[in-house]
PDB file of C-alpha atoms in Angstrom:
ATOM      1  CA  MET P 709      51.979  -4.056 -79.811  1.00  0.00           C
ATOM      2  CA  HIS P 710      50.683  -6.629 -82.171  1.00  0.00           C
ATOM      3  CA  PHE P 711      50.145 -10.554 -81.514  1.00  0.00           C
ATOM      4  CA  GLN P 712      52.437 -11.506 -83.841  1.00  0.00           C
ATOM      5  CA  GLN P 713      54.963  -9.411 -82.243  1.00  0.00           C
ATOM      6  CA  LEU P 714      54.113 -11.055 -78.794  1.00  0.00           C
ATOM      7  CA  ALA P 715      54.429 -14.467 -80.604  1.00  0.00           C
ATOM      8  CA  TYR P 716      57.800 -13.844 -82.080  1.00  0.00           C
ATOM      9  CA  PHE P 717      58.968 -12.560 -78.370  1.00  0.00           C
ATOM     10  CA  VAL P 718      57.951 -15.634 -76.721  1.00  0.00           C
ATOM     11  CA  ALA P 719      59.575 -18.012 -79.228  1.00  0.00           C
ATOM     12  CA  VAL P 720      62.682 -16.081 -78.701  1.00  0.00           C
ATOM     13  CA  ALA P 721      62.553 -16.206 -74.988  1.00  0.00           C
ATOM     14  CA  GLU P 722      61.859 -20.207 -75.105  1.00  0.00           C
ATOM     15  CA  ALA P 723      64.549 -20.922 -77.955  1.00  0.00           C
ATOM     16  CA  ARG P 724      67.266 -18.322 -76.771  1.00  0.00           C
ATOM     17  CA  HIS P 725      68.089 -17.752 -80.451  1.00  0.00           C
ATOM     18  CA  PHE P 726      66.822 -15.473 -83.113  1.00  0.00           C
ATOM     19  CA  THR P 727      67.630 -17.959 -85.906  1.00  0.00           C
ATOM     20  CA  ARG P 728      65.922 -21.107 -84.551  1.00  0.00           C
ATOM     21  CA  ALA P 729      62.991 -18.919 -82.959  1.00  0.00           C
ATOM     22  CA  ALA P 730      62.423 -17.579 -86.704  1.00  0.00           C
ATOM     23  CA  GLU P 731      62.311 -21.244 -88.147  1.00  0.00           C
ATOM     24  CA  GLU P 732      59.601 -22.201 -85.567  1.00  0.00           C
ATOM     25  CA  VAL P 733      57.522 -19.356 -86.441  1.00  0.00           C
ATOM     26  CA  HIS P 734      57.928 -19.457 -90.193  1.00  0.00           C
ATOM     27  CA  VAL P 735      59.500 -16.196 -90.894  1.00  0.00           C
ATOM     28  CA  SER P 736      62.846 -14.947 -91.973  1.00  0.00           C
ATOM     29  CA  GLN P 737      65.320 -13.976 -88.917  1.00  0.00           C
ATOM     30  CA  PRO P 738      65.675 -10.540 -90.393  1.00  0.00           C
ATOM     31  CA  SER P 739      61.932  -9.888 -90.058  1.00  0.00           C
ATOM     32  CA  LEU P 740      61.800 -11.659 -86.503  1.00  0.00           C
ATOM     33  CA  SER P 741      64.392  -9.225 -85.835  1.00  0.00           C
ATOM     34  CA  GLN P 742      62.756  -6.271 -86.881  1.00  0.00           C
ATOM     35  CA  GLN P 743      59.434  -6.997 -85.091  1.00  0.00           C
ATOM     36  CA  ILE P 744      61.016  -7.598 -81.899  1.00  0.00           C
ATOM     37  CA  LYS P 745      62.890  -4.298 -82.188  1.00  0.00           C
ATOM     38  CA  ALA P 746      59.387  -2.736 -82.859  1.00  0.00           C
ATOM     39  CA  LEU P 747      58.049  -4.219 -79.748  1.00  0.00           C
ATOM     40  CA  GLU P 748      61.223  -2.827 -77.769  1.00  0.00           C
ATOM     41  CA  ASN P 749      60.536   0.684 -79.121  1.00  0.00           C
ATOM     42  CA  GLU P 750      56.780   0.420 -78.476  1.00  0.00           C
ATOM     43  CA  LEU P 751      57.548  -0.542 -74.627  1.00  0.00           C
ATOM     44  CA  GLY P 752      60.496   1.445 -74.241  1.00  0.00           C
ATOM     45  CA  ALA P 753      62.874  -1.218 -72.887  1.00  0.00           C
ATOM     46  CA  GLU P 754      64.975  -3.640 -74.453  1.00  0.00           C
ATOM     47  CA  LEU P 755      63.475  -7.195 -73.808  1.00  0.00           C
ATOM     48  CA  PHE P 756      66.940  -9.028 -74.748  1.00  0.00           C
ATOM     49  CA  SER P 757      70.480  -8.782 -73.692  1.00  0.00           C
ATOM     50  CA  ARG P 758      72.794  -9.872 -76.702  1.00  0.00           C
ATOM     51  CA  ALA P 759      76.183 -10.401 -75.213  1.00  0.00           C
ATOM     52  CA  ARG P 760      78.583 -12.484 -77.189  1.00  0.00           C
ATOM     53  CA  GLY P 761      76.111 -14.201 -78.950  1.00  0.00           C
ATOM     54  CA  ASN P 762      74.254 -15.368 -75.896  1.00  0.00           C
ATOM     55  CA  ILE P 763      70.589 -14.393 -75.685  1.00  0.00           C
ATOM     56  CA  ALA P 764      69.045 -13.523 -72.375  1.00  0.00           C
ATOM     57  CA  LEU P 765      65.887 -11.997 -70.999  1.00  0.00           C
ATOM     58  CA  THR P 766      66.534  -8.634 -69.710  1.00  0.00           C
ATOM     59  CA  ASP P 767      64.297  -7.672 -66.496  1.00  0.00           C
ATOM     60  CA  ALA P 768      61.850  -6.108 -68.907  1.00  0.00           C
ATOM     61  CA  GLY P 769      61.844  -9.237 -70.835  1.00  0.00           C
ATOM     62  CA  GLU P 770      61.365 -11.480 -67.697  1.00  0.00           C
ATOM     63  CA  ALA P 771      58.330  -9.285 -66.777  1.00  0.00           C
ATOM     64  CA  LEU P 772      56.691  -9.411 -70.009  1.00  0.00           C
ATOM     65  CA  LEU P 773      56.986 -13.143 -70.707  1.00  0.00           C
ATOM     66  CA  PRO P 774      54.129 -14.461 -68.360  1.00  0.00           C
ATOM     67  CA  LEU P 775      51.842 -11.724 -69.770  1.00  0.00           C
ATOM     68  CA  ALA P 776      52.628 -12.530 -73.423  1.00  0.00           C
ATOM     69  CA  ARG P 777      52.174 -16.261 -72.861  1.00  0.00           C
ATOM     70  CA  ARG P 778      48.891 -15.423 -71.108  1.00  0.00           C
ATOM     71  CA  ILE P 779      47.723 -12.841 -73.672  1.00  0.00           C
ATOM     72  CA  LEU P 780      48.525 -15.496 -76.408  1.00  0.00           C
ATOM     73  CA  ALA P 781      46.762 -18.066 -74.684  1.00  0.00           C
ATOM     74  CA  ASP P 782      43.544 -16.015 -74.257  1.00  0.00           C
ATOM     75  CA  ALA P 783      43.581 -15.180 -77.779  1.00  0.00           C
ATOM     76  CA  ASP P 784      43.586 -19.015 -78.643  1.00  0.00           C
ATOM     77  CA  THR P 785      40.847 -19.687 -76.335  1.00  0.00           C
ATOM     78  CA  ALA P 786      38.636 -16.698 -78.015  1.00  0.00           C
ATOM     79  CA  ARG P 787      39.377 -18.077 -81.292  1.00  0.00           C
ATOM     80  CA  HIS P 788      38.486 -21.574 -80.392  1.00  0.00           C
ATOM     81  CA  GLU P 789      35.394 -20.320 -78.578  1.00  0.00           C
ATOM     82  CA  VAL P 790      34.061 -18.538 -81.631  1.00  0.00           C
ATOM     83  CA  GLN P 791      35.001 -21.632 -83.767  1.00  0.00           C
ATOM     84  CA  GLU P 792      33.061 -23.657 -81.630  1.00  0.00           C
ATOM     85  CA  LEU P 793      30.027 -21.412 -81.936  1.00  0.00           C
ATOM     86  CA  VAL P 794      30.379 -21.046 -85.768  1.00  0.00           C
ATOM     87  CA  GLN P 795      30.545 -24.823 -85.904  1.00  0.00           C
ATOM     88  CA  LEU P 796      27.615 -25.112 -83.612  1.00  0.00           C
ATOM     89  CA  ARG P 797      29.386 -27.175 -81.102  1.00  0.00           C
ATOM     90  CA  ARG P 798      28.374 -24.875 -78.340  1.00  0.00           C
ATOM     91  CA  GLY P 799      26.091 -21.951 -77.667  1.00  0.00           C
ATOM     92  CA  ARG P 800      22.427 -21.200 -76.647  1.00  0.00           C
ATOM     93  CA  VAL P 801      19.031 -20.686 -78.427  1.00  0.00           C
ATOM     94  CA  ARG P 802      16.346 -18.575 -76.614  1.00  0.00           C
ATOM     95  CA  LEU P 803      13.141 -19.702 -77.894  1.00  0.00           C
ATOM     96  CA  GLY P 804       9.693 -18.295 -76.809  1.00  0.00           C
ATOM     97  CA  ALA P 805       6.296 -20.219 -77.908  1.00  0.00           C
ATOM     98  CA  THR P 806       2.895 -20.364 -76.595  1.00  0.00           C
ATOM     99  CA  PRO P 807       2.015 -23.006 -74.141  1.00  0.00           C
ATOM    100  CA  SER P 808       0.167 -25.105 -76.749  1.00  0.00           C
ATOM    101  CA  VAL P 809       2.969 -25.049 -79.445  1.00  0.00           C
ATOM    102  CA  CYS P 810       5.407 -26.150 -76.553  1.00  0.00           C
ATOM    103  CA  THR P 811       2.967 -29.113 -75.845  1.00  0.00           C
ATOM    104  CA  GLY P 812       2.363 -29.903 -79.316  1.00  0.00           C
ATOM    105  CA  LEU P 813       4.769 -28.832 -81.983  1.00  0.00           C
ATOM    106  CA  LEU P 814       8.170 -28.281 -80.173  1.00  0.00           C
ATOM    107  CA  PRO P 815       9.130 -31.612 -78.770  1.00  0.00           C
ATOM    108  CA  ASP P 816       9.580 -33.469 -81.753  1.00  0.00           C
ATOM    109  CA  VAL P 817      11.394 -30.478 -83.359  1.00  0.00           C
ATOM    110  CA  LEU P 818      13.700 -30.000 -80.150  1.00  0.00           C
ATOM    111  CA  ARG P 819      14.378 -33.486 -80.112  1.00  0.00           C
ATOM    112  CA  ALA P 820      15.964 -33.536 -83.531  1.00  0.00           C
ATOM    113  CA  PHE P 821      17.552 -30.321 -83.233  1.00  0.00           C
ATOM    114  CA  HIS P 822      19.464 -31.568 -79.889  1.00  0.00           C
ATOM    115  CA  GLY P 823      20.320 -34.843 -81.666  1.00  0.00           C
ATOM    116  CA  ALA P 824      22.218 -32.748 -84.346  1.00  0.00           C
ATOM    117  CA  HIS P 825      23.753 -29.984 -82.136  1.00  0.00           C
ATOM    118  CA  PRO P 826      24.031 -31.873 -78.661  1.00  0.00           C
ATOM    119  CA  GLY P 827      26.271 -28.724 -77.289  1.00  0.00           C
ATOM    120  CA  ILE P 828      23.623 -26.117 -77.857  1.00  0.00           C
ATOM    121  CA  GLN P 829      21.732 -24.887 -74.943  1.00  0.00           C
ATOM    122  CA  LEU P 830      17.950 -24.677 -75.291  1.00  0.00           C
ATOM    123  CA  LEU P 831      16.106 -22.080 -73.279  1.00  0.00           C
ATOM    124  CA  ILE P 832      12.469 -22.012 -73.661  1.00  0.00           C
ATOM    125  CA  GLU P 833      10.062 -19.465 -72.458  1.00  0.00           C
ATOM    126  CA  GLU P 834       6.423 -19.979 -72.490  1.00  0.00           C
ATOM    127  CA  GLY P 835       3.853 -17.272 -72.804  1.00  0.00           C
ATOM    128  CA  GLY P 836       1.122 -15.602 -74.668  1.00  0.00           C
ATOM    129  CA  SER P 837       1.930 -13.885 -77.860  1.00  0.00           C
ATOM    130  CA  HIS P 838       1.534 -10.183 -76.610  1.00  0.00           C
ATOM    131  CA  ASP P 839       4.447 -11.077 -73.987  1.00  0.00           C
ATOM    132  CA  LEU P 840       6.643 -12.846 -76.244  1.00  0.00           C
ATOM    133  CA  VAL P 841       6.618  -9.892 -78.612  1.00  0.00           C
ATOM    134  CA  ARG P 842       7.618  -7.774 -75.849  1.00  0.00           C
ATOM    135  CA  GLN P 843      10.367 -10.027 -74.971  1.00  0.00           C
ATOM    136  CA  LEU P 844      11.587 -10.304 -78.686  1.00  0.00           C
ATOM    137  CA  ALA P 845      11.468  -6.324 -78.622  1.00  0.00           C
ATOM    138  CA  ARG P 846      13.902  -5.997 -75.549  1.00  0.00           C
ATOM    139  CA  GLY P 847      16.217  -8.869 -76.798  1.00  0.00           C
ATOM    140  CA  ALA P 848      15.350 -11.423 -74.056  1.00  0.00           C
ATOM    141  CA  LEU P 849      14.613 -13.893 -77.070  1.00  0.00           C
ATOM    142  CA  ASP P 850      16.314 -14.934 -80.362  1.00  0.00           C
ATOM    143  CA  LEU P 851      13.255 -16.441 -81.760  1.00  0.00           C
ATOM    144  CA  ALA P 852       9.498 -16.738 -81.062  1.00  0.00           C
ATOM    145  CA  LEU P 853       6.797 -19.042 -82.285  1.00  0.00           C
ATOM    146  CA  LEU P 854       3.663 -16.821 -82.323  1.00  0.00           C
ATOM    147  CA  VAL P 855      -0.001 -16.594 -83.266  1.00  0.00           C
ATOM    148  CA  LEU P 856      -0.787 -14.364 -86.042  1.00  0.00           C
ATOM    149  CA  PRO P 857      -2.045 -11.697 -86.238  1.00  0.00           C
ATOM    150  CA  LEU P 858       0.329  -9.788 -84.128  1.00  0.00           C
ATOM    151  CA  PRO P 859      -0.541  -7.241 -81.507  1.00  0.00           C
ATOM    152  CA  ALA P 860      -1.209  -3.721 -83.373  1.00  0.00           C
ATOM    153  CA  ALA P 861       1.667  -2.316 -81.129  1.00  0.00           C
ATOM    154  CA  SER P 862       4.308  -4.814 -82.013  1.00  0.00           C
ATOM    155  CA  PRO P 863       7.769  -3.608 -83.101  1.00  0.00           C
ATOM    156  CA  ALA P 864       9.599  -4.501 -86.231  1.00  0.00           C
ATOM    157  CA  LEU P 865       9.533  -7.966 -86.669  1.00  0.00           C
ATOM    158  CA  THR P 866      10.172 -10.448 -89.242  1.00  0.00           C
ATOM    159  CA  THR P 867       7.711 -13.525 -89.195  1.00  0.00           C
ATOM    160  CA  VAL P 868       7.327 -16.443 -91.482  1.00  0.00           C
ATOM    161  CA  GLU P 869       4.055 -18.394 -91.482  1.00  0.00           C
ATOM    162  CA  LEU P 870       5.257 -21.959 -90.127  1.00  0.00           C
ATOM    163  CA  LEU P 871       1.706 -23.696 -90.072  1.00  0.00           C
ATOM    164  CA  HIS P 872      -2.276 -23.365 -90.012  1.00  0.00           C
ATOM    165  CA  GLU P 873      -4.015 -25.633 -87.579  1.00  0.00           C
ATOM    166  CA  ASP P 874      -7.623 -26.395 -86.807  1.00  0.00           C
ATOM    167  CA  LEU P 875      -9.122 -25.882 -83.438  1.00  0.00           C
ATOM    168  CA  VAL P 876     -11.248 -28.625 -81.783  1.00  0.00           C
ATOM    169  CA  VAL P 877     -13.456 -29.590 -78.979  1.00  0.00           C
ATOM    170  CA  VAL P 878     -12.111 -31.935 -76.284  1.00  0.00           C
ATOM    171  CA  SER P 879     -14.585 -33.537 -73.737  1.00  0.00           C
ATOM    172  CA  PRO P 880     -14.199 -36.474 -71.252  1.00  0.00           C
ATOM    173  CA  ALA P 881     -14.085 -39.925 -73.305  1.00  0.00           C
ATOM    174  CA  GLY P 882     -16.688 -41.685 -71.054  1.00  0.00           C
ATOM    175  CA  ARG P 883     -19.518 -38.795 -72.017  1.00  0.00           C
ATOM    176  CA  PRO P 884     -21.370 -38.383 -75.001  1.00  0.00           C
ATOM    177  CA  ALA P 885     -19.876 -36.131 -77.631  1.00  0.00           C
ATOM    178  CA  PRO P 886     -20.807 -32.555 -77.706  1.00  0.00           C
ATOM    179  CA  GLY P 887     -22.555 -31.161 -80.680  1.00  0.00           C
ATOM    180  CA  ARG P 888     -24.497 -32.992 -83.616  1.00  0.00           C
ATOM    181  CA  LYS P 889     -23.452 -35.577 -86.189  1.00  0.00           C
ATOM    182  CA  GLY P 890     -20.119 -35.851 -85.328  1.00  0.00           C
ATOM    183  CA  SER P 891     -19.113 -32.063 -85.304  1.00  0.00           C
ATOM    184  CA  VAL P 892     -19.504 -28.906 -82.868  1.00  0.00           C
ATOM    185  CA  HIS P 893     -20.825 -25.728 -84.241  1.00  0.00           C
ATOM    186  CA  VAL P 894     -19.538 -22.660 -82.375  1.00  0.00           C
ATOM    187  CA  ALA P 895     -23.265 -21.753 -81.570  1.00  0.00           C
ATOM    188  CA  ASP P 896     -23.563 -25.202 -79.798  1.00  0.00           C
ATOM    189  CA  LEU P 897     -20.939 -23.750 -77.258  1.00  0.00           C
ATOM    190  CA  GLU P 898     -23.571 -21.550 -75.714  1.00  0.00           C
ATOM    191  CA  ASN P 899     -25.064 -24.605 -74.095  1.00  0.00           C
ATOM    192  CA  GLU P 900     -21.753 -26.215 -72.931  1.00  0.00           C
ATOM    193  CA  PRO P 901     -19.886 -25.484 -69.791  1.00  0.00           C
ATOM    194  CA  LEU P 902     -16.392 -24.311 -70.833  1.00  0.00           C
ATOM    195  CA  VAL P 903     -12.972 -24.937 -69.319  1.00  0.00           C
ATOM    196  CA  MET P 904     -11.193 -21.554 -70.024  1.00  0.00           C
ATOM    197  CA  PHE P 905      -7.715 -20.501 -70.390  1.00  0.00           C
ATOM    198  CA  ARG P 906      -6.233 -17.725 -68.254  1.00  0.00           C
ATOM    199  CA  HIS P 907      -6.365 -14.139 -69.728  1.00  0.00           C
ATOM    200  CA  GLY P 908      -3.504 -13.328 -72.034  1.00  0.00           C
ATOM    201  CA  TYR P 909      -3.858 -16.774 -73.763  1.00  0.00           C
ATOM    202  CA  ASP P 910      -4.344 -16.689 -77.382  1.00  0.00           C
ATOM    203  CA  LEU P 911      -6.683 -19.521 -77.289  1.00  0.00           C
ATOM    204  CA  ARG P 912      -8.916 -17.665 -74.751  1.00  0.00           C
ATOM    205  CA  GLU P 913      -9.228 -14.465 -76.982  1.00  0.00           C
ATOM    206  CA  LEU P 914      -9.989 -16.435 -80.210  1.00  0.00           C
ATOM    207  CA  THR P 915     -12.727 -18.775 -78.418  1.00  0.00           C
ATOM    208  CA  VAL P 916     -14.462 -15.721 -76.812  1.00  0.00           C
ATOM    209  CA  ALA P 917     -14.334 -13.781 -80.016  1.00  0.00           C
ATOM    210  CA  ALA P 918     -16.045 -16.596 -81.885  1.00  0.00           C
ATOM    211  CA  CYS P 919     -18.465 -16.942 -79.434  1.00  0.00           C
ATOM    212  CA  ARG P 920     -19.498 -13.306 -79.287  1.00  0.00           C
ATOM    213  CA  ALA P 921     -19.537 -13.164 -83.101  1.00  0.00           C
ATOM    214  CA  GLU P 922     -22.480 -15.851 -82.585  1.00  0.00           C
ATOM    215  CA  GLY P 923     -24.119 -13.569 -80.215  1.00  0.00           C
ATOM    216  CA  PHE P 924     -23.495 -15.164 -77.007  1.00  0.00           C
ATOM    217  CA  GLU P 925     -20.957 -14.841 -74.054  1.00  0.00           C
ATOM    218  CA  PRO P 926     -19.294 -18.119 -73.242  1.00  0.00           C
ATOM    219  CA  SER P 927     -20.089 -19.768 -69.459  1.00  0.00           C
ATOM    220  CA  PHE P 928     -16.828 -20.926 -67.621  1.00  0.00           C
ATOM    221  CA  THR P 929     -17.066 -23.553 -65.309  1.00  0.00           C
ATOM    222  CA  VAL P 930     -13.334 -23.201 -64.555  1.00  0.00           C
ATOM    223  CA  GLU P 931     -10.798 -20.652 -65.894  1.00  0.00           C
ATOM    224  CA  GLY P 932      -7.422 -19.124 -65.537  1.00  0.00           C
ATOM    225  CA  GLY P 933      -5.641 -22.541 -66.217  1.00  0.00           C
ATOM    226  CA  GLU P 934      -2.580 -23.246 -68.357  1.00  0.00           C
ATOM    227  CA  MET P 935      -2.795 -26.046 -71.120  1.00  0.00           C
ATOM    228  CA  ASP P 936      -2.201 -29.003 -69.046  1.00  0.00           C
ATOM    229  CA  ALA P 937      -4.507 -27.700 -66.279  1.00  0.00           C
ATOM    230  CA  VAL P 938      -7.210 -27.221 -68.925  1.00  0.00           C
ATOM    231  CA  LEU P 939      -6.749 -30.637 -70.188  1.00  0.00           C
ATOM    232  CA  GLY P 940      -7.116 -32.142 -66.607  1.00  0.00           C
ATOM    233  CA  PHE P 941     -10.090 -30.331 -65.623  1.00  0.00           C
ATOM    234  CA  VAL P 942     -11.605 -31.570 -68.867  1.00  0.00           C
ATOM    235  CA  ARG P 943     -10.668 -35.179 -67.830  1.00  0.00           C
ATOM    236  CA  ALA P 944     -12.335 -34.619 -64.443  1.00  0.00           C
ATOM    237  CA  GLY P 945     -15.713 -33.563 -65.976  1.00  0.00           C
ATOM    238  CA  LEU P 946     -15.569 -30.051 -65.446  1.00  0.00           C
ATOM    239  CA  GLY P 947     -16.560 -29.181 -68.862  1.00  0.00           C
ATOM    240  CA  ILE P 948     -15.285 -29.005 -72.363  1.00  0.00           C
ATOM    241  CA  ALA P 949     -12.606 -26.966 -73.814  1.00  0.00           C
ATOM    242  CA  VAL P 950     -11.498 -25.470 -77.337  1.00  0.00           C
ATOM    243  CA  VAL P 951      -7.634 -26.395 -77.949  1.00  0.00           C
ATOM    244  CA  PRO P 952      -5.470 -26.890 -81.065  1.00  0.00           C
ATOM    245  CA  ARG P 953      -5.673 -30.451 -82.787  1.00  0.00           C
ATOM    246  CA  MET P 954      -1.709 -30.940 -82.463  1.00  0.00           C
ATOM    247  CA  VAL P 955      -2.443 -30.608 -78.674  1.00  0.00           C
ATOM    248  CA  ALA P 956      -5.716 -32.854 -78.771  1.00  0.00           C
ATOM    249  CA  VAL P 957      -3.876 -35.937 -80.685  1.00  0.00           C
ATOM    250  CA  ARG P 958      -1.362 -36.040 -77.825  1.00  0.00           C
ATOM    251  CA  ALA P 959      -3.858 -35.819 -74.955  1.00  0.00           C
ATOM    252  CA  GLY P 960      -4.313 -39.403 -74.620  1.00  0.00           C
ATOM    253  CA  GLN P 961      -7.408 -41.914 -75.218  1.00  0.00           C
ATOM    254  CA  ASP P 962      -9.213 -40.526 -72.055  1.00  0.00           C
ATOM    255  CA  LEU P 963     -10.219 -37.361 -73.967  1.00  0.00           C
ATOM    256  CA  ARG P 964     -12.695 -37.323 -76.952  1.00  0.00           C
ATOM    257  CA  THR P 965     -11.537 -35.145 -79.784  1.00  0.00           C
ATOM    258  CA  THR P 966     -14.477 -33.360 -81.957  1.00  0.00           C
ATOM    259  CA  PRO P 967     -13.991 -31.429 -84.710  1.00  0.00           C
ATOM    260  CA  LEU P 968     -15.651 -27.826 -85.166  1.00  0.00           C
ATOM    261  CA  ALA P 969     -18.091 -27.597 -88.022  1.00  0.00           C
ATOM    262  CA  SER P 970     -17.297 -25.680 -91.084  1.00  0.00           C
ATOM    263  CA  PRO P 971     -16.143 -23.076 -91.484  1.00  0.00           C
ATOM    264  CA  GLY P 972     -14.656 -24.032 -87.830  1.00  0.00           C
ATOM    265  CA  LEU P 973     -11.794 -22.261 -86.102  1.00  0.00           C
ATOM    266  CA  ARG P 974      -8.221 -21.994 -87.196  1.00  0.00           C
ATOM    267  CA  ARG P 975      -5.064 -20.395 -85.979  1.00  0.00           C
ATOM    268  CA  THR P 976      -1.711 -19.451 -87.758  1.00  0.00           C
ATOM    269  CA  ILE P 977       1.526 -20.156 -86.100  1.00  0.00           C
ATOM    270  CA  ALA P 978       4.423 -17.759 -87.236  1.00  0.00           C
ATOM    271  CA  LEU P 979       8.187 -17.997 -86.666  1.00  0.00           C
ATOM    272  CA  ALA P 980       9.520 -14.232 -85.371  1.00  0.00           C
ATOM    273  CA  HIS P 981      12.604 -12.810 -84.542  1.00  0.00           C
ATOM    274  CA  ARG P 982      13.472  -8.904 -84.612  1.00  0.00           C
ATOM    275  CA  SER P 983      13.899  -7.257 -87.694  1.00  0.00           C
ATOM    276  CA  ASP P 984      17.072  -5.126 -86.772  1.00  0.00           C
ATOM    277  CA  VAL P 985      19.308  -8.095 -85.443  1.00  0.00           C
ATOM    278  CA  GLU P 986      20.362 -11.049 -87.139  1.00  0.00           C
ATOM    279  CA  PRO P 987      19.600 -14.317 -84.856  1.00  0.00           C
ATOM    280  CA  PRO P 988      22.872 -15.829 -83.478  1.00  0.00           C
ATOM    281  CA  ARG P 989      24.227 -18.753 -85.610  1.00  0.00           C
ATOM    282  CA  ALA P 990      22.505 -21.477 -83.461  1.00  0.00           C
ATOM    283  CA  ALA P 991      19.258 -19.699 -83.403  1.00  0.00           C
ATOM    284  CA  ARG P 992      19.326 -19.567 -87.247  1.00  0.00           C
ATOM    285  CA  GLU P 993      19.966 -23.240 -87.365  1.00  0.00           C
ATOM    286  CA  LEU P 994      16.946 -23.922 -85.292  1.00  0.00           C
ATOM    287  CA  GLN P 995      15.108 -21.555 -87.654  1.00  0.00           C
ATOM    288  CA  ARG P 996      16.122 -23.635 -90.617  1.00  0.00           C
ATOM    289  CA  MET P 997      15.107 -26.829 -89.085  1.00  0.00           C
ATOM    290  CA  LEU P 998      11.604 -25.472 -87.952  1.00  0.00           C
ATOM    291  CA  LEU P 999      10.951 -23.839 -91.723  1.00  0.00           C
ATOM    292  CA  GLY P1000      12.606 -26.601 -93.465  1.00  0.00           C
ATOM    293  CA  SER P1001      10.969 -29.698 -91.850  1.00  0.00           C
ATOM    294  CA  GLY P1002       7.588 -29.351 -93.683  1.00  0.00           C
ATOM    295  CA  HIS P1003       5.242 -29.389 -90.773  1.00  0.00           C
ATOM    296  CA  PRO P1004       1.905 -30.071 -92.012  1.00  0.00           C
ATOM    297  CA  ALA P1005      -1.317 -28.221 -90.924  1.00  0.00           C
ATOM    298  CA  VAL P1006      -3.029 -30.343 -88.664  1.00  0.00           C
ATOM    299  CA  PRO P1007      -6.249 -31.614 -90.460  1.00  0.00           C
ATOM    300  CA  SER P1008      -9.706 -32.262 -89.165  1.00  0.00           C
ATOM    301  CA  ALA P1009     -10.699 -35.547 -88.790  1.00  0.00           C
ATOM    302  CA  ALA P1010     -12.890 -35.414 -92.121  1.00  0.00           C
ATOM    303  CA  ASP P1011     -10.274 -33.833 -93.971  1.00  0.00           C
ATOM    304  CA  GLY P1012      -7.673 -36.348 -94.150  1.00  0.00           C
ATOM    305  CA  PRO P1013      -3.995 -35.415 -94.734  1.00  0.00           C
ATOM    306  CA  ARG P1014      -3.466 -31.972 -96.321  1.00  0.00           C
ATOM    307  CA  PRO P1015      -0.147 -29.777 -96.608  1.00  0.00           C
ATOM    308  CA  ALA P1016       0.384 -26.530 -94.728  1.00  0.00           C
ATOM    309  CA  ASP P1017      -0.835 -23.337 -96.367  1.00  0.00           C
ATOM    310  CA  GLY P1018       2.345 -21.611 -95.602  1.00  0.00           C
TER     311      GLY P1018
END
């Protein structure tokens, strides 16, 4: 049984005339009759009675007609739904990102994407890179913005570097800036109370590793927060924090931003998806916008503008 045969059957049932039905479906009358006969053979029952030139539905035809109409309508719906997806009028994108990227990078990009494709649903999952890699592996995400390098045990992922970004120190605006001569050395953090992110946060691991490389364990006044909480604790005077510059520039005038002295600390943000599965059409469009929008690396205060390294 083929969709074409069902369409021919419905046309004859509605026209009650083979020739007129053939004209409506743009096929020759012999071809239409042949397809109807093939359908009857397939079903093992006659669908039309052809007495004295009058065409009428048999009991089998009466039973088939509503089903055939429903099948054809469902096929049209399926075709329409697929076309909607292909043309980016509907669909969804499941995007994972670290909290700092959600705060700093994504708002502008998602606003542009939503403006271009308002029918696409955006589902955002915040988490550390380790957690996001696991969600990519089990198919819970289409794309993820991760901090490189990836975990050693990560599955086969395709990654493209999106931007490189300096880390800076934020402190309450009403207090003296930490460090010396307008910058902070990592070694200076030994004498500063730090507000620290929760375990599993990429920024926590990077900051602690940098302090240990200088031969000391950092001192935490508060730890365990997400990005907004950490910035709030710094505003309250509980300590200073090391954050991405893209977050610092959005944090407001009540926080002071001080660059880290050379060589400083930098991180690399990459866009990742599973290597064995092509992202859905809508996700590929967001991927194109992210990679093609020319995001700059966020410069240090003394550097001035500079292009991204990747």
